[in-house]
Short mmCIF file of C-alpha atoms and ligand atoms in Angstrom, two decimals:
data_model
loop_
_atom_site.label_atom_id
_atom_site.label_comp_id
_atom_site.label_asym_id
_atom_site.label_seq_id
_atom_site.Cartn_x
_atom_site.Cartn_y
_atom_site.Cartn_z
CA MET A 254 172.14 141.10 -62.94
CA THR A 255 174.07 139.31 -61.26
CA ARG A 256 174.48 136.36 -63.70
CA VAL A 257 174.61 132.62 -62.79
CA ALA A 258 174.42 129.60 -63.52
CA HIS A 259 172.68 126.76 -62.37
CA VAL A 260 173.85 123.29 -62.17
CA GLY A 261 171.30 120.22 -60.92
CA VAL A 262 167.75 120.73 -62.20
CA GLY A 263 165.95 117.44 -60.69
CA GLY A 264 162.85 117.57 -58.00
CA TRP A 265 164.38 120.26 -55.95
CA GLY A 266 166.31 121.80 -58.25
CA LYS A 267 163.75 122.90 -60.84
CA ASN A 268 162.41 125.15 -57.72
CA VAL A 269 165.52 127.09 -57.45
CA LEU A 270 166.12 127.43 -61.15
CA ARG A 271 162.60 129.21 -61.14
CA VAL A 272 163.51 131.56 -58.77
CA ALA A 273 167.15 132.41 -59.97
CA GLY A 274 164.96 133.12 -62.96
CA GLU A 275 163.59 135.69 -61.42
CA LEU A 276 165.99 137.30 -59.53
CA ALA A 277 169.34 136.56 -62.27
CA ASP A 278 170.72 136.62 -65.76
CA VAL A 279 170.69 132.74 -66.35
CA ALA A 280 173.62 132.16 -68.10
CA TRP A 281 173.48 128.40 -68.28
CA VAL A 282 171.95 125.15 -67.43
CA CYS A 283 174.26 122.66 -66.84
CA ASP A 284 173.09 118.64 -65.52
CA THR A 285 174.75 115.64 -66.43
CA ASP A 286 170.65 114.04 -67.67
CA ALA A 287 170.41 115.16 -71.46
CA GLY A 288 167.26 114.45 -70.84
CA LEU A 289 166.37 116.41 -68.13
CA LEU A 290 168.60 119.24 -69.50
CA SER A 291 167.11 119.57 -73.10
CA ALA A 292 163.39 119.61 -71.29
CA PHE A 293 164.83 123.03 -69.43
CA ALA A 294 166.57 124.79 -72.77
CA GLY A 295 163.00 125.41 -74.28
CA ARG A 296 162.39 127.41 -70.96
CA TYR A 297 164.62 129.14 -70.93
CA PRO A 298 166.13 130.10 -74.23
CA GLN A 299 169.44 133.04 -73.11
CA ALA A 300 170.52 130.43 -71.24
CA ARG A 301 173.10 127.59 -72.86
CA THR A 302 172.93 124.34 -71.40
CA THR A 303 175.37 121.80 -70.58
CA GLY A 304 176.24 118.35 -69.23
CA ALA A 305 179.76 119.61 -67.78
CA LEU A 306 180.59 121.77 -64.77
CA ASP A 307 183.90 123.06 -67.04
CA ASP A 308 181.90 124.63 -69.98
CA VAL A 309 180.17 126.55 -66.90
CA LEU A 310 183.30 127.32 -65.28
CA ALA A 311 185.37 128.31 -68.26
CA ASP A 312 182.69 130.98 -68.87
CA ASP A 313 184.68 134.38 -67.12
CA THR A 314 181.13 136.25 -67.26
CA VAL A 315 179.37 133.82 -64.81
CA GLU A 316 179.75 135.48 -61.51
CA ALA A 317 177.93 132.50 -59.42
CA VAL A 318 177.17 129.15 -59.91
CA LEU A 319 173.82 127.47 -58.07
CA LEU A 320 174.41 124.00 -56.76
CA ALA A 321 171.75 121.75 -55.98
CA THR A 322 173.18 118.45 -56.98
CA PRO A 323 173.13 115.39 -55.28
CA VAL A 324 174.98 115.63 -51.03
CA PRO A 325 178.14 113.76 -52.49
CA THR A 326 178.53 115.31 -54.98
CA HIS A 327 178.90 119.13 -53.42
CA HIS A 328 182.31 118.96 -51.93
CA ALA A 329 183.51 118.19 -55.01
CA LEU A 330 181.24 120.99 -57.63
CA ALA A 331 181.67 123.65 -54.96
CA LYS A 332 185.23 123.16 -54.65
CA ARG A 333 185.80 123.64 -58.84
CA ALA A 334 183.40 126.72 -58.63
CA LEU A 335 184.93 127.90 -55.62
CA GLU A 336 188.78 127.55 -57.07
CA ALA A 337 187.45 128.89 -60.70
CA GLY A 338 186.80 132.58 -59.18
CA LYS A 339 182.68 132.21 -58.60
CA HIS A 340 180.35 132.93 -55.71
CA VAL A 341 178.91 129.80 -55.21
CA PHE A 342 175.25 129.21 -53.04
CA VAL A 343 175.16 125.20 -52.69
CA GLU A 344 171.93 123.65 -51.34
CA LYS A 345 172.04 121.99 -47.70
CA PRO A 346 174.27 120.42 -46.82
CA PRO A 347 177.56 121.43 -48.84
CA ALA A 348 179.78 118.79 -47.53
CA MET A 349 179.54 115.41 -45.56
CA ARG A 350 182.63 115.89 -43.86
CA ALA A 351 183.51 118.49 -41.55
CA SER A 352 186.70 118.47 -42.84
CA GLU A 353 185.88 119.08 -46.45
CA MET A 354 183.51 121.67 -44.88
CA GLU A 355 186.63 123.32 -43.34
CA GLU A 356 188.00 123.19 -46.88
CA LEU A 357 185.53 125.24 -48.89
CA VAL A 358 185.18 128.13 -45.94
CA GLU A 359 188.97 128.70 -45.72
CA ILE A 360 189.27 128.54 -49.77
CA ALA A 361 186.04 130.91 -49.84
CA ARG A 362 187.95 133.24 -47.84
CA ALA A 363 190.81 133.03 -49.51
CA ARG A 364 189.31 133.80 -52.85
CA GLY A 365 187.03 136.73 -51.75
CA ARG A 366 184.23 134.48 -52.80
CA VAL A 367 180.55 134.16 -51.24
CA LEU A 368 179.67 130.11 -50.43
CA MET A 369 176.23 129.64 -48.84
CA PRO A 370 174.61 126.84 -47.82
CA GLY A 371 170.98 126.22 -48.69
CA HIS A 372 169.93 126.51 -45.49
CA LEU A 373 166.65 127.38 -46.69
CA LEU A 374 164.52 126.98 -43.51
CA LEU A 375 166.89 130.28 -41.59
CA TYR A 376 164.90 132.71 -44.74
CA HIS A 377 160.73 130.81 -43.87
CA PRO A 378 159.53 134.13 -42.32
CA GLY A 379 158.32 131.87 -39.53
CA VAL A 380 161.59 130.66 -38.21
CA ARG A 381 162.61 134.52 -38.19
CA THR A 382 159.90 135.41 -36.33
CA LEU A 383 161.40 132.43 -33.32
CA LYS A 384 164.97 133.46 -33.98
CA GLU A 385 163.51 137.07 -32.71
CA LEU A 386 161.43 135.49 -30.04
CA VAL A 387 164.79 134.56 -28.67
CA ASP A 388 166.98 137.25 -29.23
CA THR A 389 165.20 139.77 -27.46
CA GLY A 390 164.07 137.15 -24.74
CA ASP A 391 160.30 137.83 -24.73
CA LEU A 392 160.37 133.62 -24.04
CA GLY A 393 162.95 134.11 -21.11
CA ASP A 394 165.77 131.82 -20.87
CA VAL A 395 166.01 129.18 -23.07
CA LEU A 396 165.73 125.45 -21.53
CA CYS A 397 165.12 123.30 -24.45
CA VAL A 398 164.52 123.24 -27.77
CA TYR A 399 163.28 120.04 -29.57
CA GLY A 400 162.75 119.27 -34.14
CA ASN A 401 160.55 117.17 -35.24
CA ARG A 402 160.66 115.84 -39.00
CA GLN A 403 158.58 112.78 -39.41
CA ASN A 404 156.00 111.82 -42.19
CA LEU A 405 156.27 108.30 -44.83
CA GLY A 406 158.57 109.30 -47.35
CA VAL A 407 160.48 110.66 -49.02
CA ILE A 408 163.29 106.78 -48.89
CA ARG A 409 165.74 108.41 -50.04
CA SER A 410 168.50 105.84 -51.05
CA ASN A 411 171.34 108.06 -51.10
CA GLU A 412 171.94 110.07 -47.74
CA ASN A 413 169.77 108.69 -44.29
CA ALA A 414 166.67 110.44 -41.85
CA LEU A 415 169.94 112.22 -40.53
CA TRP A 416 171.74 113.77 -43.71
CA SER A 417 168.17 114.71 -45.64
CA LEU A 418 166.11 116.00 -42.49
CA GLY A 419 167.93 116.20 -39.80
CA VAL A 420 170.22 119.82 -41.75
CA HIS A 421 166.65 121.23 -41.71
CA ASP A 422 166.60 121.04 -37.54
CA LEU A 423 170.05 121.22 -36.81
CA SER A 424 171.18 124.75 -38.79
CA VAL A 425 167.84 126.12 -36.73
CA ILE A 426 168.72 124.66 -33.53
CA LEU A 427 172.18 126.03 -33.76
CA TRP A 428 170.88 129.52 -35.81
CA LEU A 429 168.45 129.95 -32.37
CA LEU A 430 170.82 129.28 -29.46
CA GLY A 431 173.42 130.58 -31.59
CA GLU A 432 176.36 128.18 -29.81
CA GLU A 433 177.77 124.87 -30.94
CA PRO A 434 176.72 121.87 -28.45
CA ASP A 435 179.36 120.02 -26.90
CA THR A 436 177.37 116.69 -26.46
CA VAL A 437 175.71 115.03 -29.14
CA VAL A 438 174.68 111.65 -29.52
CA ALA A 439 172.61 109.86 -31.81
CA HIS A 440 170.64 106.78 -32.25
CA GLY A 441 168.89 104.96 -35.04
CA ARG A 442 167.71 102.42 -37.63
CA ASP A 443 168.40 101.33 -41.22
CA PHE A 444 165.40 98.90 -41.67
CA LEU A 445 164.90 98.79 -45.40
CA GLN A 446 168.05 99.59 -47.42
CA PRO A 447 171.76 98.89 -45.20
CA GLY A 448 173.52 101.56 -43.80
CA VAL A 449 170.45 104.26 -44.60
CA GLU A 450 169.19 105.35 -41.44
CA ASP A 451 165.32 106.06 -41.70
CA VAL A 452 164.68 106.44 -37.91
CA VAL A 453 166.85 108.77 -35.74
CA PHE A 454 166.99 110.21 -32.51
CA CYS A 455 169.31 112.63 -31.56
CA TYR A 456 170.30 114.65 -28.62
CA LEU A 457 172.36 117.80 -28.56
CA ARG A 458 174.08 119.65 -25.11
CA PHE A 459 175.54 123.43 -25.13
CA PRO A 460 177.72 124.94 -23.26
CA SER A 461 174.93 127.19 -22.06
CA GLY A 462 173.27 123.96 -20.03
CA LYS A 463 170.77 124.22 -23.32
CA VAL A 464 169.35 121.09 -24.61
CA ALA A 465 167.83 120.01 -28.30
CA HIS A 466 166.77 117.36 -29.23
CA MET A 467 165.43 115.88 -32.51
CA HIS A 468 162.92 113.31 -33.89
CA LEU A 469 163.88 112.25 -37.87
CA SER A 470 162.20 110.08 -39.66
CA TRP A 471 160.58 108.47 -43.13
CA LEU A 472 158.61 105.96 -41.16
CA ASP A 473 156.08 107.80 -40.13
CA PRO A 474 152.05 108.44 -39.87
CA HIS A 475 152.54 112.02 -38.81
CA LYS A 476 153.71 114.31 -40.93
CA MET A 477 155.71 116.88 -38.89
CA ARG A 478 157.27 119.94 -39.39
CA LYS A 479 157.73 121.56 -36.28
CA ILE A 480 160.04 123.24 -33.85
CA THR A 481 159.22 123.96 -29.93
CA VAL A 482 161.04 125.81 -28.45
CA VAL A 483 160.59 125.81 -24.26
CA GLY A 484 161.72 129.21 -22.59
CA ARG A 485 161.62 129.85 -18.48
CA GLU A 486 159.12 132.67 -19.12
CA LYS A 487 156.82 131.22 -22.50
CA MET A 488 157.24 129.19 -24.93
CA ALA A 489 157.06 129.63 -28.88
CA VAL A 490 155.88 126.28 -31.52
CA PHE A 491 156.83 127.13 -34.89
CA ASP A 492 154.51 124.62 -37.36
CA ASP A 493 155.20 124.83 -41.11
CA MET A 494 152.15 122.28 -41.87
CA GLU A 495 149.58 124.99 -40.32
CA LEU A 496 148.34 127.30 -43.25
CA GLU A 497 147.66 130.68 -40.87
CA ARG A 498 149.25 130.17 -37.19
CA LYS A 499 152.83 129.36 -38.33
CA VAL A 500 153.83 130.63 -34.90
CA THR A 501 152.07 129.98 -31.61
CA VAL A 502 153.26 131.50 -28.48
CA TYR A 503 152.14 129.88 -25.33
CA GLU A 504 152.76 132.18 -22.54
CA LYS A 505 152.78 129.21 -19.93
CA GLY A 506 155.51 128.39 -17.64
CA PRO A 507 156.71 127.21 -14.44
CA TRP A 508 156.38 129.38 -11.39
CA GLU A 509 157.71 129.68 -7.75
CA PRO A 510 155.64 131.63 -5.65
CA ALA A 511 158.10 133.41 -2.48
CA GLU A 512 155.38 131.93 -0.22
CA THR A 513 155.85 128.82 -1.24
CA TYR A 514 159.24 128.69 -1.55
CA GLY A 515 161.19 125.48 -3.85
CA GLU A 516 157.38 124.49 -4.24
CA TRP A 517 156.70 124.59 -7.96
CA ARG A 518 154.15 125.70 -9.77
CA THR A 519 152.69 126.69 -13.86
CA ARG A 520 151.65 129.37 -15.07
CA THR A 521 149.28 129.30 -17.46
CA GLY A 522 148.24 133.37 -20.28
CA ASP A 523 147.14 134.05 -23.21
CA ILE A 524 148.10 131.57 -26.66
CA TRP A 525 148.50 133.59 -29.27
CA SER A 526 150.32 133.46 -33.01
CA PRO A 527 152.02 136.83 -34.79
CA LYS A 528 151.08 137.45 -38.15
CA ILE A 529 154.07 135.40 -40.46
CA PRO A 530 154.59 137.24 -43.70
CA ASN A 531 153.94 134.50 -46.91
CA ASP A 532 157.12 135.34 -49.00
CA GLU A 533 158.27 132.43 -50.53
CA PRO A 534 162.01 131.09 -48.04
CA LEU A 535 163.26 130.08 -51.20
CA ARG A 536 163.21 133.38 -53.39
CA LEU A 537 164.47 135.35 -49.77
CA GLU A 538 167.23 133.29 -49.77
CA LEU A 539 168.20 133.43 -53.35
CA GLU A 540 167.79 136.98 -52.86
CA HIS A 541 170.08 136.92 -49.95
CA PHE A 542 172.91 135.31 -51.81
CA LEU A 543 172.88 138.11 -54.46
CA ARG A 544 173.08 140.67 -52.34
CA LEU A 545 175.83 139.01 -50.86
CA VAL A 546 177.51 138.84 -54.33
CA GLY A 547 176.55 142.53 -54.94
CA ASP A 548 178.18 143.30 -51.61
CA GLY A 549 181.57 142.11 -52.27
CA PRO A 550 184.43 140.23 -50.79
CA GLY A 551 183.01 140.70 -46.58
CA GLU A 552 182.73 138.47 -43.51
CA HIS A 553 180.22 136.80 -44.21
CA ARG A 554 178.52 134.36 -41.22
CA GLU A 555 176.58 132.21 -44.21
CA ALA A 556 179.56 129.91 -44.82
CA LEU A 557 180.52 129.05 -40.67
CA ASP A 558 177.28 128.72 -39.65
CA GLY A 559 177.60 126.15 -42.87
CA LEU A 560 180.80 125.10 -41.26
CA THR A 561 179.06 124.63 -37.56
CA VAL A 562 175.94 122.60 -39.02
CA VAL A 563 178.51 119.79 -40.72
CA ARG A 564 180.83 119.56 -37.87
CA ALA A 565 177.55 118.52 -35.93
CA LEU A 566 176.20 116.35 -38.41
CA ASP A 567 179.72 114.76 -38.68
CA ARG A 568 179.60 114.28 -35.20
CA LEU A 569 176.25 112.44 -34.69
CA SER A 570 177.51 110.64 -37.56
CA GLU A 571 180.33 109.19 -35.43
CA SER A 572 177.67 108.66 -32.43
CA LEU A 573 174.55 106.96 -35.06
CA ARG A 574 177.54 104.34 -36.18
CA GLY A 575 178.41 103.45 -32.35
CA GLY A 576 181.77 105.87 -32.42
N1 NAD B 118 165.73 123.09 -49.04
C1 NAD B 118 164.97 122.25 -49.33
O1 NAD B 118 164.40 122.38 -48.82
C2 NAD B 118 165.04 121.05 -50.23
C3 NAD B 118 164.98 120.03 -50.42
C4 NAD B 118 164.81 119.29 -51.41
C5 NAD B 118 166.17 118.55 -52.25
N2 NAD B 118 166.86 120.06 -51.38
C6 NAD B 118 168.43 119.44 -51.71
O2 NAD B 118 168.40 119.38 -53.15
C7 NAD B 118 169.84 118.78 -54.01
C8 NAD B 118 169.36 118.11 -54.66
O3 NAD B 118 168.16 117.43 -54.05
P1 NAD B 118 167.33 116.50 -55.42
O4 NAD B 118 165.93 116.13 -54.57
O5 NAD B 118 166.85 117.63 -56.50
O6 NAD B 118 168.33 115.48 -55.97
P2 NAD B 118 167.59 114.94 -57.85
O7 NAD B 118 168.39 113.75 -57.15
O8 NAD B 118 166.29 114.85 -57.79
O9 NAD B 118 168.49 116.38 -58.52
C9 NAD B 118 169.73 115.98 -59.12
C10 NAD B 118 169.77 116.63 -60.47
O10 NAD B 118 171.82 116.92 -60.11
C11 NAD B 118 172.14 116.17 -61.82
N3 NAD B 118 173.26 116.04 -61.44
C12 NAD B 118 174.41 114.75 -60.18
N4 NAD B 118 175.55 115.26 -60.55
C13 NAD B 118 176.01 116.46 -61.31
C14 NAD B 118 176.52 117.05 -61.98
N5 NAD B 118 177.91 116.71 -61.33
N6 NAD B 118 176.79 118.27 -62.78
C15 NAD B 118 175.40 118.45 -62.85
N7 NAD B 118 174.25 117.93 -62.91
C16 NAD B 118 174.43 116.34 -61.68
C17 NAD B 118 170.82 114.94 -61.94
O11 NAD B 118 171.22 114.08 -62.65
C18 NAD B 118 169.78 115.40 -61.40
O12 NAD B 118 169.38 115.95 -62.12
C19 NAD B 118 169.85 117.74 -52.25
O13 NAD B 118 171.45 118.30 -51.56
C20 NAD B 118 169.01 118.07 -51.26
O14 NAD B 118 169.40 117.40 -50.07
C21 NAD B 118 167.05 120.69 -50.84
#
């Protein structure tokens, strides 16, 4: 079993630690909050606890570090862990500037270490089905994709809705389309805390002509976790709020009959839902990371996918600030 150290046992980190405890040998649990740390000490008696990452990095038996600390700490902690020769899984987003992410990718490449950002949705069986529908051409040419990630709360203060929520949809949109946008525009407002946008609308245009949109908000009456893909032949929706019908395919589309050339009509057919396995995305994600660690050095696309996401976030932030 891979020997790992887990860093950050806050709201989300405790989930990562739970799954890591099932899949790997957790050698260390690290958090700067001594109270939290002692609460976890009893649950993982075989693991040592510390508030200092240096203790973890000095342990040569630790192969990989799992980082689930607040976003502004990611780049510095991931950099230290990679430089100490550890493989790194780091929660999304791994850096807050494209230049910082480029630096992490380069260190990982030079040292032959795995750097995997925690883009959880890419391991969701429903999103995987959406990707298959796109890649097999089942939907026809994809024209546009849009994401809705809205709810009332959780209101964050150290990252805005773009960085907290948009990173999920962006990782999926870029993965589905397999290209980087050439135009990005973001508009939003900081209603509650100066400089922290609560509501953000983003528009992305890709070299192929496809377009995408994201509505991101923690000031909304609807809890929505939805991605819609509009193809020329069919349309598909991934809805994470649905218990059973996570993916719905609509056999609908535009149609230009030969006899009335130039006049567009619409076509409606069946609406159906493929079966989506109930596997936990976080487990699939960490299994994937541990598989990459086990495979040893090689070309891994995960770090580069993370770079495209941070690059787009960086450009969207600039647009948001009126740059
Ligand atoms: N994939 C997902 O669906 C998902 C969901 C929620 C959060 N997240 C991500 O998980 C990460 C953590 O989010 P959270 O909500 O758990 O945050 P949190 O603030 O609840 O927890 C962060 C923990 O990190 C600890 N910490 C801070 N600096 C540290 C350091 N230098 N060394 C060791 N420990 C340190 C804090 O004491 C705290 O316990 C963020 O990157 C967030 O974006 C991912």
